[in-house]
CSV table of C-alpha atoms and ligand atoms in Angstrom, one decimal:
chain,number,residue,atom,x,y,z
G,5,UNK,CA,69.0,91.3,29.6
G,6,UNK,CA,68.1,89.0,32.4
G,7,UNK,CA,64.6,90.8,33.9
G,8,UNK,CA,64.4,89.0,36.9
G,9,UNK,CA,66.3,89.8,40.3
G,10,UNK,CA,69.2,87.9,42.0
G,11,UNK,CA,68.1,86.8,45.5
G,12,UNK,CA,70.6,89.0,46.2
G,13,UNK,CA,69.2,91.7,44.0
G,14,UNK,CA,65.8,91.1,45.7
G,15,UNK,CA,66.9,91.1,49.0
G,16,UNK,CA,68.6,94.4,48.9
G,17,UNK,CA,65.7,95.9,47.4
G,18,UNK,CA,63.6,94.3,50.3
G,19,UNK,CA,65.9,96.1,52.7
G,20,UNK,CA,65.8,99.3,51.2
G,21,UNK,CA,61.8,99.1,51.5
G,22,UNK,CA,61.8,97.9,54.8
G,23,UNK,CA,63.7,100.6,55.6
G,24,UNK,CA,61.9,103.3,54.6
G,25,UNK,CA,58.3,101.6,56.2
G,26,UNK,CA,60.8,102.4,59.2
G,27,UNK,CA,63.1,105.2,59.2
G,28,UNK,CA,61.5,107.6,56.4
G,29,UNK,CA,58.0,107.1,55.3
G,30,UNK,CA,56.6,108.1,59.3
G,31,UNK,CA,58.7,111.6,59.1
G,32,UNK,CA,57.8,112.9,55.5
G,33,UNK,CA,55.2,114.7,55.9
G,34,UNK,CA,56.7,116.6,59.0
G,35,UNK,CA,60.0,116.8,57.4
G,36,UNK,CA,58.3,118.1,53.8
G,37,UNK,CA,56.6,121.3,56.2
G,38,UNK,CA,59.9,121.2,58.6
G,39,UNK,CA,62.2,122.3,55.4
G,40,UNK,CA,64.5,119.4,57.2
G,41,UNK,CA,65.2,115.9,56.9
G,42,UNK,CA,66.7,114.5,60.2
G,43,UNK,CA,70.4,114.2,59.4
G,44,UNK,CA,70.8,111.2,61.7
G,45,UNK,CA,69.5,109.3,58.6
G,46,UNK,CA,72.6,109.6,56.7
G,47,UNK,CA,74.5,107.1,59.2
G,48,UNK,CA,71.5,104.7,59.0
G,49,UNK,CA,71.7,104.4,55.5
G,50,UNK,CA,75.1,104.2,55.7
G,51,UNK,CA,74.9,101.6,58.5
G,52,UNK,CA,72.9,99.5,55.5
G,53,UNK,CA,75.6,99.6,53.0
G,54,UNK,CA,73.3,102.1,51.1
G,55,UNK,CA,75.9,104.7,51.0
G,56,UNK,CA,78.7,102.4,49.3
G,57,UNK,CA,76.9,100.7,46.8
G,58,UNK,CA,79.2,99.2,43.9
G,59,UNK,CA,81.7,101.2,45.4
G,60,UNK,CA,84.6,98.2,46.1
G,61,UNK,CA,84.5,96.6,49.6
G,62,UNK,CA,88.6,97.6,50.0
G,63,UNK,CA,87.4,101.0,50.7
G,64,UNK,CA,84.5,100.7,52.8
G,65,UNK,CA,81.8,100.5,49.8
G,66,UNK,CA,79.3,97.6,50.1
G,67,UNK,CA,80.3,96.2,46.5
G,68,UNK,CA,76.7,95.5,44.4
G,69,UNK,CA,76.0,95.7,40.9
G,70,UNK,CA,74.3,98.9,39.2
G,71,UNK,CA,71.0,97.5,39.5
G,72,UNK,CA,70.8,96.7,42.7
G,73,UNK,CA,71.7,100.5,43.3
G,74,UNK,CA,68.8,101.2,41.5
G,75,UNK,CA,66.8,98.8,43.0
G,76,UNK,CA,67.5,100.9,46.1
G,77,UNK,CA,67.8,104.2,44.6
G,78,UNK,CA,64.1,103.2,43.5
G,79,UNK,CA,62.8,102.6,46.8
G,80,UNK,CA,64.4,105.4,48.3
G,81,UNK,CA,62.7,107.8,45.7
G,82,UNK,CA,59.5,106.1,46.5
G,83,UNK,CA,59.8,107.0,50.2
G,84,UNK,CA,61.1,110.6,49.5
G,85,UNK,CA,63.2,112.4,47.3
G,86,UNK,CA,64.9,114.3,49.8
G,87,UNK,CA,65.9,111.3,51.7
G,88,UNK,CA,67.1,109.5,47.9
G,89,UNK,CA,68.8,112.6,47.0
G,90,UNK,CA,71.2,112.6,49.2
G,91,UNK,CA,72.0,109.0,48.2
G,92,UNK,CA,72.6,109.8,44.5
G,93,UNK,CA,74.8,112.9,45.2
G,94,UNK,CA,77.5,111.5,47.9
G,95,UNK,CA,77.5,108.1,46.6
G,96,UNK,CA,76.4,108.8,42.9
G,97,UNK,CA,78.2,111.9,41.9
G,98,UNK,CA,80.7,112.1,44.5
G,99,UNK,CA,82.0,108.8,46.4
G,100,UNK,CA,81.8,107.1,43.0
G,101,UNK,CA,83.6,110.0,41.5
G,102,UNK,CA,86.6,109.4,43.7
G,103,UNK,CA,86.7,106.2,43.5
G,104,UNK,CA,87.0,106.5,39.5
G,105,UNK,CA,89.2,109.4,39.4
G,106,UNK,CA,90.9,109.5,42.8
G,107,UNK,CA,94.1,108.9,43.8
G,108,UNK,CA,95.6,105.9,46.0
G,109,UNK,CA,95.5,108.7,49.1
G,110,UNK,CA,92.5,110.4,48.2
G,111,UNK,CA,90.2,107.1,48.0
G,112,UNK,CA,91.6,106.3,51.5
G,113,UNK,CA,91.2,109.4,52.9
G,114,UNK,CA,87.3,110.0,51.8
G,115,UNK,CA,85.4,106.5,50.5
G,116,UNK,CA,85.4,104.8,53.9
G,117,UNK,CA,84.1,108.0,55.6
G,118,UNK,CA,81.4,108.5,52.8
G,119,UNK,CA,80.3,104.9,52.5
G,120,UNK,CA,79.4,104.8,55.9
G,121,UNK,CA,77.6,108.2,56.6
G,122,UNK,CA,80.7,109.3,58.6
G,123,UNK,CA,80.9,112.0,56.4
G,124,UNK,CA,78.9,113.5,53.4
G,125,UNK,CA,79.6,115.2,50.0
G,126,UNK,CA,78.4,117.6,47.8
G,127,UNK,CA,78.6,117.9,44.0
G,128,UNK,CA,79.6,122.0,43.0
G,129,UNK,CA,79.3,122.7,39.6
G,130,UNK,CA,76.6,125.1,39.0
G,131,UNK,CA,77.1,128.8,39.6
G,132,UNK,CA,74.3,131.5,39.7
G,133,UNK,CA,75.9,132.5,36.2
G,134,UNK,CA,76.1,129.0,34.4
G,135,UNK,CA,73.5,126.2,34.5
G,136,UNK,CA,73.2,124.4,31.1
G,137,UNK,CA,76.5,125.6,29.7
G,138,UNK,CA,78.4,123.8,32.5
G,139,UNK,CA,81.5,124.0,30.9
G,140,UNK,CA,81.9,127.8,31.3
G,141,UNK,CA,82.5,128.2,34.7
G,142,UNK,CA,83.3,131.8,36.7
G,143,UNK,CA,84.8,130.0,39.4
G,144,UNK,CA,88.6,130.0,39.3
G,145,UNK,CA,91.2,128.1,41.0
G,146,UNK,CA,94.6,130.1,40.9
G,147,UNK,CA,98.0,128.0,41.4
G,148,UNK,CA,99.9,129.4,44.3
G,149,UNK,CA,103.1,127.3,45.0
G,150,UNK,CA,102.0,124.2,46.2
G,151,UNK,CA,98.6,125.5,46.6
G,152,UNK,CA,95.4,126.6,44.4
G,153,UNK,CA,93.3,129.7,45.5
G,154,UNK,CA,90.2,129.4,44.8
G,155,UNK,CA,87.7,132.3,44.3
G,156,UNK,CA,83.5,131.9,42.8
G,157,UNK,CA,80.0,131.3,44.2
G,158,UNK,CA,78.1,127.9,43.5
G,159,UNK,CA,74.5,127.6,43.3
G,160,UNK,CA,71.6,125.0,44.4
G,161,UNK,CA,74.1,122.7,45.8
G,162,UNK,CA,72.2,119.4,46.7
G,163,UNK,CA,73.8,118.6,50.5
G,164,UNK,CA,75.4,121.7,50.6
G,165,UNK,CA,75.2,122.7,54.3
G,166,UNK,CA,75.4,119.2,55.1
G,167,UNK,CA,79.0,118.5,53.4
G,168,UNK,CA,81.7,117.6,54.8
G,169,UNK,CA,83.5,117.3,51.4
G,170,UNK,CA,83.0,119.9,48.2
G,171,UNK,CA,83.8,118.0,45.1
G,172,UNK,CA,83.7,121.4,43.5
G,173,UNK,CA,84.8,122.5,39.8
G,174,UNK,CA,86.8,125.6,38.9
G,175,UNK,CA,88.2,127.1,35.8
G,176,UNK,CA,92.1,127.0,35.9
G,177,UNK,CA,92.8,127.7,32.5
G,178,UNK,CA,91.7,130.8,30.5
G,179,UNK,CA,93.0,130.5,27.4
G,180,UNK,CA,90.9,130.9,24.4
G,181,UNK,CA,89.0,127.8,23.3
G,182,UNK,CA,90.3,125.9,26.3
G,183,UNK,CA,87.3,124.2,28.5
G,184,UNK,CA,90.4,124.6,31.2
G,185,UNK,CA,87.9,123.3,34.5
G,186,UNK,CA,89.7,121.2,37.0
G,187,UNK,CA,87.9,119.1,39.9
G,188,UNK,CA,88.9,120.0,43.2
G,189,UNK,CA,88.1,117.9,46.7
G,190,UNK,CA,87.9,120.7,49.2
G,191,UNK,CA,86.9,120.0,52.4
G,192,UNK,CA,83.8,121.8,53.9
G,193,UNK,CA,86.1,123.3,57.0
G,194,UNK,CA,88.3,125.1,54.6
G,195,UNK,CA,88.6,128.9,55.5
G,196,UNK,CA,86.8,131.4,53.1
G,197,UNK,CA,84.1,128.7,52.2
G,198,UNK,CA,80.6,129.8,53.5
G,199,UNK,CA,77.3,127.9,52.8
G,200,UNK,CA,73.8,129.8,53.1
G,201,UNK,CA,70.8,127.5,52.7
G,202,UNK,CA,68.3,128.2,49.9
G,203,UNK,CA,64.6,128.5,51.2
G,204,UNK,CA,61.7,128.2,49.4
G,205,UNK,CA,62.0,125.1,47.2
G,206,UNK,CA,59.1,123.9,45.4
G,207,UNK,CA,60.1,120.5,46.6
G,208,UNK,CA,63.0,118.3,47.6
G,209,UNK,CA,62.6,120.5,50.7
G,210,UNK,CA,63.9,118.1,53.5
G,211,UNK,CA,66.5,118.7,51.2
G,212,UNK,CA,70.0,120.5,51.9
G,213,UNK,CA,70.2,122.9,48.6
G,214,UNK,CA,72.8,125.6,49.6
G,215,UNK,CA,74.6,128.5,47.8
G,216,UNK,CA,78.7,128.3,48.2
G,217,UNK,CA,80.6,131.2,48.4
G,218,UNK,CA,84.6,130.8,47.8
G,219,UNK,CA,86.7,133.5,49.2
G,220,UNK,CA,90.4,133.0,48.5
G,221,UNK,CA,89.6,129.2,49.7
G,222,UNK,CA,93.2,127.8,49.8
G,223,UNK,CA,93.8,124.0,49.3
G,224,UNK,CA,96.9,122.2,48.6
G,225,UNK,CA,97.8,120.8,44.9
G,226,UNK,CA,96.9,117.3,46.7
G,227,UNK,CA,92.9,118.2,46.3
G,228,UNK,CA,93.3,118.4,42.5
G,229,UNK,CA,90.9,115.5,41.2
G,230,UNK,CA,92.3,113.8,38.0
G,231,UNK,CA,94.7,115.6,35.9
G,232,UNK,CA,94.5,119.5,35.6
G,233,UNK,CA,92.2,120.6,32.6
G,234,UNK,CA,90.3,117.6,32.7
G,235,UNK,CA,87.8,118.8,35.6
G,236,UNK,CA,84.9,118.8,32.6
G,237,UNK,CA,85.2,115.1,31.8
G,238,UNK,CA,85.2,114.6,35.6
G,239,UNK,CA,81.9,116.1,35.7
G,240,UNK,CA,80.1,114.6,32.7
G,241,UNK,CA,81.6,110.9,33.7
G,242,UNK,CA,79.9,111.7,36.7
G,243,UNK,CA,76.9,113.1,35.8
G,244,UNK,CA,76.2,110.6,32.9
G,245,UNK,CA,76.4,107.8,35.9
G,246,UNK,CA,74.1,110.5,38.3
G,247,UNK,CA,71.3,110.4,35.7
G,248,UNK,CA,70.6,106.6,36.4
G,249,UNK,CA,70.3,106.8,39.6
G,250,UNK,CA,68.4,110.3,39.2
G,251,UNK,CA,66.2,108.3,36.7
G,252,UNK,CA,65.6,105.5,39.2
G,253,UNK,CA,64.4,108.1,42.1
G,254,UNK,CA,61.6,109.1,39.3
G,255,UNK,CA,60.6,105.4,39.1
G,256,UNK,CA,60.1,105.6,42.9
G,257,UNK,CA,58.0,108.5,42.3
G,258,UNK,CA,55.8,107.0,39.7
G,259,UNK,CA,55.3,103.9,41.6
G,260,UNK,CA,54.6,106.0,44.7
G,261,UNK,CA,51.8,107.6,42.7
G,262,UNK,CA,50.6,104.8,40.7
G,263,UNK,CA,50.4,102.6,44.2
G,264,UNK,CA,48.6,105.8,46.2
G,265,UNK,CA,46.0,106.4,42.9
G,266,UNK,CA,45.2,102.5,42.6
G,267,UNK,CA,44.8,102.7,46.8
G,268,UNK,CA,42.4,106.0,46.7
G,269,UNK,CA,40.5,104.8,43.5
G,270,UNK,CA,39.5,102.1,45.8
G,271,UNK,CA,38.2,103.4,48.5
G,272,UNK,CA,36.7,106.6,47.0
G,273,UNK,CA,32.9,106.9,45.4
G,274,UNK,CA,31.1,109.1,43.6
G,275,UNK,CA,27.9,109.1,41.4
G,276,UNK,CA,27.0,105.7,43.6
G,277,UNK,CA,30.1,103.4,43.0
G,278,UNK,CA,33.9,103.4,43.6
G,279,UNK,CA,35.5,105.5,41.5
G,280,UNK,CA,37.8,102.5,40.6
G,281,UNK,CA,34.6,101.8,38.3
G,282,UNK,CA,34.6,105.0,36.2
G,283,UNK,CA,36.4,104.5,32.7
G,284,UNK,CA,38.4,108.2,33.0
G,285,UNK,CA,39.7,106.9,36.4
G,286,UNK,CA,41.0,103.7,35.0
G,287,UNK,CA,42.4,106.0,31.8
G,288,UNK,CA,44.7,107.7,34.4
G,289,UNK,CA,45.3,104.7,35.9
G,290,UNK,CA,46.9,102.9,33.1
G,291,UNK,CA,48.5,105.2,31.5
G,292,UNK,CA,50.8,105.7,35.3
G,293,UNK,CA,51.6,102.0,35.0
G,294,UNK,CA,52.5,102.2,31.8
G,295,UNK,CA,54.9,105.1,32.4
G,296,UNK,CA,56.4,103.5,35.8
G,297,UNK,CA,57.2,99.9,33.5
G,298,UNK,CA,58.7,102.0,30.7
G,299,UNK,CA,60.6,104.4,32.6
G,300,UNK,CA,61.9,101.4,35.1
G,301,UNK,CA,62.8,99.2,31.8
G,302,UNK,CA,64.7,102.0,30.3
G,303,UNK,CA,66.8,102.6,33.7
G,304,UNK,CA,67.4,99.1,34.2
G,305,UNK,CA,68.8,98.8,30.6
G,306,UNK,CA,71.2,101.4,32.2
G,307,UNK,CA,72.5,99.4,35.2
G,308,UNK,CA,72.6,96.4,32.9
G,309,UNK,CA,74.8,98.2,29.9
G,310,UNK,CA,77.3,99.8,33.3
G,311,UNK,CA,77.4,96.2,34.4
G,312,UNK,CA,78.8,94.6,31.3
G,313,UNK,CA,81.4,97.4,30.9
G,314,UNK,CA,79.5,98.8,27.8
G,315,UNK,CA,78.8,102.5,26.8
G,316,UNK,CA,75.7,103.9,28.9
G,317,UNK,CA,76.3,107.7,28.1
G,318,UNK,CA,73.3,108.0,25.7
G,319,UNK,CA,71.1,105.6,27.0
G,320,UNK,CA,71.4,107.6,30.4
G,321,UNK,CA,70.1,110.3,29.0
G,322,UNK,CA,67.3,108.7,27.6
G,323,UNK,CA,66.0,107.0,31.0
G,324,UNK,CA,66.3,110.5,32.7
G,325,UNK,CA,64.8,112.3,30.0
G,326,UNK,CA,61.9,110.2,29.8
G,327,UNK,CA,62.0,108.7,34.0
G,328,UNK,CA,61.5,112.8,35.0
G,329,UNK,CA,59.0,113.8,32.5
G,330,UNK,CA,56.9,110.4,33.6
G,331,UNK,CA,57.4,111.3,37.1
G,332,UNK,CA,55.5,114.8,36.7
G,333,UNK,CA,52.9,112.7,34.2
G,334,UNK,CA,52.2,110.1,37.2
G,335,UNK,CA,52.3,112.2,40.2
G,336,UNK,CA,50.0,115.1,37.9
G,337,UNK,CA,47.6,112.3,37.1
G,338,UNK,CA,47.7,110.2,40.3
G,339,UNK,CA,47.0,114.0,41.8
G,340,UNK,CA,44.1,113.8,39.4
G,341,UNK,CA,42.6,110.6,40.7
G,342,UNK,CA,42.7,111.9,44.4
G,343,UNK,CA,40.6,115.3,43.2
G,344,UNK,CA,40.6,117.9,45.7
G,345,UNK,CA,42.1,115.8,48.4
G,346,UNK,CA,45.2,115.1,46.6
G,347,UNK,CA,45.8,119.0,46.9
G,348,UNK,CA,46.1,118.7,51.0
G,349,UNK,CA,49.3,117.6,51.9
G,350,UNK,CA,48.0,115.2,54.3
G,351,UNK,CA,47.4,113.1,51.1
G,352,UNK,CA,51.2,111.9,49.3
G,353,UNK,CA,50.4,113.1,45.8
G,354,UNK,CA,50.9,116.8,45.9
G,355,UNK,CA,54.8,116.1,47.6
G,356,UNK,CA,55.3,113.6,44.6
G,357,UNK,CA,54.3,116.1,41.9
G,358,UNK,CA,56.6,118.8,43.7
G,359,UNK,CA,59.2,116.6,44.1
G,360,UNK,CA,59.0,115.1,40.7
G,361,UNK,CA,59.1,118.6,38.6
G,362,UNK,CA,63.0,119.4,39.7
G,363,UNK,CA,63.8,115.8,37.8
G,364,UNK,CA,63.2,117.7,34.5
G,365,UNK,CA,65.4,120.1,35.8
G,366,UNK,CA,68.7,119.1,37.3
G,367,UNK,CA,71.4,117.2,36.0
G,368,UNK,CA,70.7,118.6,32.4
G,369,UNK,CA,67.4,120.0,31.7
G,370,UNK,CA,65.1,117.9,29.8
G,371,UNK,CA,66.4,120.3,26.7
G,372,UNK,CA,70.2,119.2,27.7
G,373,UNK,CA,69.2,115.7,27.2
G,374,UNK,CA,67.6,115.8,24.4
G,375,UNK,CA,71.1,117.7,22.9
G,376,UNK,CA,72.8,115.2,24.2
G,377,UNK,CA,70.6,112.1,22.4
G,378,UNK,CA,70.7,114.1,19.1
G,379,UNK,CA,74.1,114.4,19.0
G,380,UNK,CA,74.7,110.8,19.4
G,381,UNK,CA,72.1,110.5,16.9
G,382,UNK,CA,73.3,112.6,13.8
G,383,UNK,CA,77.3,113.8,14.9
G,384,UNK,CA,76.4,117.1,15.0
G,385,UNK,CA,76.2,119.0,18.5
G,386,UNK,CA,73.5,121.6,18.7
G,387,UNK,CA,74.2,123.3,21.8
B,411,FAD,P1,69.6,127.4,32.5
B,411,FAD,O1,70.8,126.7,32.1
B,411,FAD,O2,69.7,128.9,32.6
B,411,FAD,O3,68.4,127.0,31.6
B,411,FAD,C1,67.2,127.8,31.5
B,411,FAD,C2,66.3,127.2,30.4
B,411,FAD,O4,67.0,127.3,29.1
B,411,FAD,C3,66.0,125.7,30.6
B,411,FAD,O5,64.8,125.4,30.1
B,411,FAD,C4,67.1,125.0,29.7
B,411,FAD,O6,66.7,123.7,29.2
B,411,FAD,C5,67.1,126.0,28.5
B,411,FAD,N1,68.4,125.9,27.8
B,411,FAD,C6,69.6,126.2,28.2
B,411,FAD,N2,70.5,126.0,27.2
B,411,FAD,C7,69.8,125.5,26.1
B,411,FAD,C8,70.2,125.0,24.8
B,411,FAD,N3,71.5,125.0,24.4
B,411,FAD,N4,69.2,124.6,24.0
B,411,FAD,C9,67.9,124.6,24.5
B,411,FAD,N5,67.5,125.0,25.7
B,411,FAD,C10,68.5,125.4,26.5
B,411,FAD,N6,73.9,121.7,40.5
B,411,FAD,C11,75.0,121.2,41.0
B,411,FAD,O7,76.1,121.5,40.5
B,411,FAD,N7,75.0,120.4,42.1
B,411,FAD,C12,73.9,120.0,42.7
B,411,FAD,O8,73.9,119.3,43.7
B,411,FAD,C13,72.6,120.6,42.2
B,411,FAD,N8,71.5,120.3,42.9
B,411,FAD,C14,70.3,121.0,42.5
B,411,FAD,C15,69.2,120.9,43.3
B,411,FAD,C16,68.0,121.6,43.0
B,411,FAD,C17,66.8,121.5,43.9
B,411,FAD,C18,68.0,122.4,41.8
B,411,FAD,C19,66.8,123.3,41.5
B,411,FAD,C20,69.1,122.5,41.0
B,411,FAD,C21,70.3,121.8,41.4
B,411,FAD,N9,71.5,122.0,40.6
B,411,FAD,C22,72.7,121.4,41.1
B,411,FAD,C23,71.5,122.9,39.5
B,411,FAD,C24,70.9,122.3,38.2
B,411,FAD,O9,71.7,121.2,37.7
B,411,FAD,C25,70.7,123.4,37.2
B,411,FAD,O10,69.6,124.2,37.7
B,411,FAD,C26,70.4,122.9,35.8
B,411,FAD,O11,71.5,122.4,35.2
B,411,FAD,C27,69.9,124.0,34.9
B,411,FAD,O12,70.7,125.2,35.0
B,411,FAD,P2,70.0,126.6,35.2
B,411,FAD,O13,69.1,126.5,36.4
B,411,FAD,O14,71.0,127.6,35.3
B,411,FAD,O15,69.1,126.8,33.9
């Protein structure tokens, strides 16, 4: 693999950072205590191609290659998660999930809107029930004629009181042994669809998480994502793709708190010299750099493997497993390195540890992944 950038490459990444100098980094704090990103960002980053990133130019995507989406997904994560979140959920999980699995009509009638911030989507698979074992959905979808009814509740959805579209899964099969989950496009508008926002979040708080509730939600046939019964492979195709770019926002993060540490470690003294000089300090030090080259090394390998047409699905799972759990190493130890200062929130390293522990969390638990490497390891799944 080819480690240096394109000019193209580079200057993509240059206008992702420039943009959030611009647009993000002078709101976070306010936005972290608001609970609220402003949503007027979502056109700017769509105005920037950000939002259609290798998505193909014939509907409204900006075209790219994988790294250069993480090359901005990166930056993004740097600035804030909130703000890269809602990146890697319409475009990652959902824009790029239409555009793999749509049809003709369906890519027409959502990319161009999603590409450039016109609209927004929202990925709805978890349900207060079923985290892990994503596969055994409560949600059902119920054919009516040409319609499907759809009846369930879905849980910490990332964008969910923003959406515009629910890329939503639902079980329309129950018969024994059968996975039986179809993907659904549902637009937000639909009757008997109601969003409540969740409150509280450790971090990601500019973030729109929401709960969905479905009551007799009636779409037409048309919605149906893929085939009928496939609706699982949907999700994992999309997911496995989601946990670059979710591995890339946790290279943000450890740069964020490897470039704040080196910053603070300069400027701070104690015992009559910068604490740059102490030997502990420049422990913690290295071993953040460290984890930010590895993690980023491991999640470009990703982009470079999706490139070439090559299998990824394993070695996705290994950048997120090991990007998220670096992430809460550097932004623990970068909090370390500010002392009692980096406990304020006036200071960036407590918001990058925050946001940084949900990493291990979503899009398969640090546990999930590691089921997920094993099996591809030794054939056998342990689930
Ligand atoms: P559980 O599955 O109940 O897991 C609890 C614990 O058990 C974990 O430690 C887990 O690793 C462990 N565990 C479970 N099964 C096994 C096993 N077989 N072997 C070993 N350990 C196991 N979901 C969406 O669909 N769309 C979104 O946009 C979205 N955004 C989110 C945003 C936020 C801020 C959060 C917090 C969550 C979001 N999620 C979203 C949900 C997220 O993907 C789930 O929380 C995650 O998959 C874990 O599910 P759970 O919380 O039900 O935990």
């Amino acid at each position: 693999m080819n480690l240096e950038l394109s000019e193209e490459q580079e200057a993509v990444r240059r206008l992702a950072e420039e943009f959030v100098a611009r647009e993000v980094t002078p709101h976070v704090v306010a936005w972290d205590r608001a609970e609220n990103v402003d949503r007027s960002i979502v056109k700017k980053l769509g105005a920037l191609g950000f939002l259609g990133l290798t998505v193909p130019e014939e509907y409204g995507g900006s075209g790219g290659d994988h790294l250069a989406y993480c090359l901005v997904t990166e930056e993004l994560g740097r600035g804030d998660s909130s703000v890269r979140g809602i990146v890697s959920v319409s475009l990652g999980l959902v824009a790029k999930t239409i555009a793999s699995w749509g049809s003709e009509e369906q890519k027409r009638q959502w990319l161009p809107r999603l590409t450039s911030g016109e609209a927004i989507g929202c990925f709805g698979l978890t349900e207060p029930g079923t985290g892990s074992d994503a596969g055994n959905l409560a949600t059902r979808a119920v054919r009516d004629g040409g319609d499907y009814v759809i009846n369930g509740t879905k849980m910490f959805i990332t964008n969910g009181t923003w959406a515009d579209v629910v890329l939503l899964f639902a079980r329309t099969n129950d018969a024994p042994g059968h996975r039986g989950v179809s993907a659904f496009l549902v637009p937000a508008d639909t009757p008997g669809l109601t969003r409540r926002t969740i409150h509280g979040k450790l971090g990601l708080r500019g973030q729109a998480t929401a709960e969905l509730v479905l009551e007799d939600v009636r779409v037409p046939a048309a919605t149906l994502l893929g085939p009928e019964g496939k609706g699982f492979t949907v999700a994992m195709s999309a997911l496995a793709k989601g946990r670059m770019s979710v591995a890339a926002g946790c290279v943000g993060i450890a740069q964020a708190a490897l470039d704040a540490a080196v910053r603070y470690a300069g400027e701070r003294e104690q015992f009559g010299k910068g604490i740059a000089g102490h030997q502990l300090v420049q422990e913690l030090l290295s071993d953040i750099s460290v984890d930010v080259e590895a993690a980023r090394l491991l999640t470009w390998r990703v982009a470079d493997l999706i490139d070439r047409g090559q299998e990824f699905a394993t070695a996705a799972s290994q950048a997120k497993l090991y990007a998220s759990e670096a992430a809460v190493r550097c932004a623990n130890n970068a909090l370390q390195v500010f002392g009692g200062y980096g406990y304020i929130d006036e200071y960036p390293v407590g918001k990058l540890l925050r946001d940084a522990r949900v990493m291990t969390l979503y899009e398969g638990t640090s546990q999930i992944q590691k089921l997920i490497i094993g099996r591809a390891l030794t054939g056998v799944s342990a689930f």
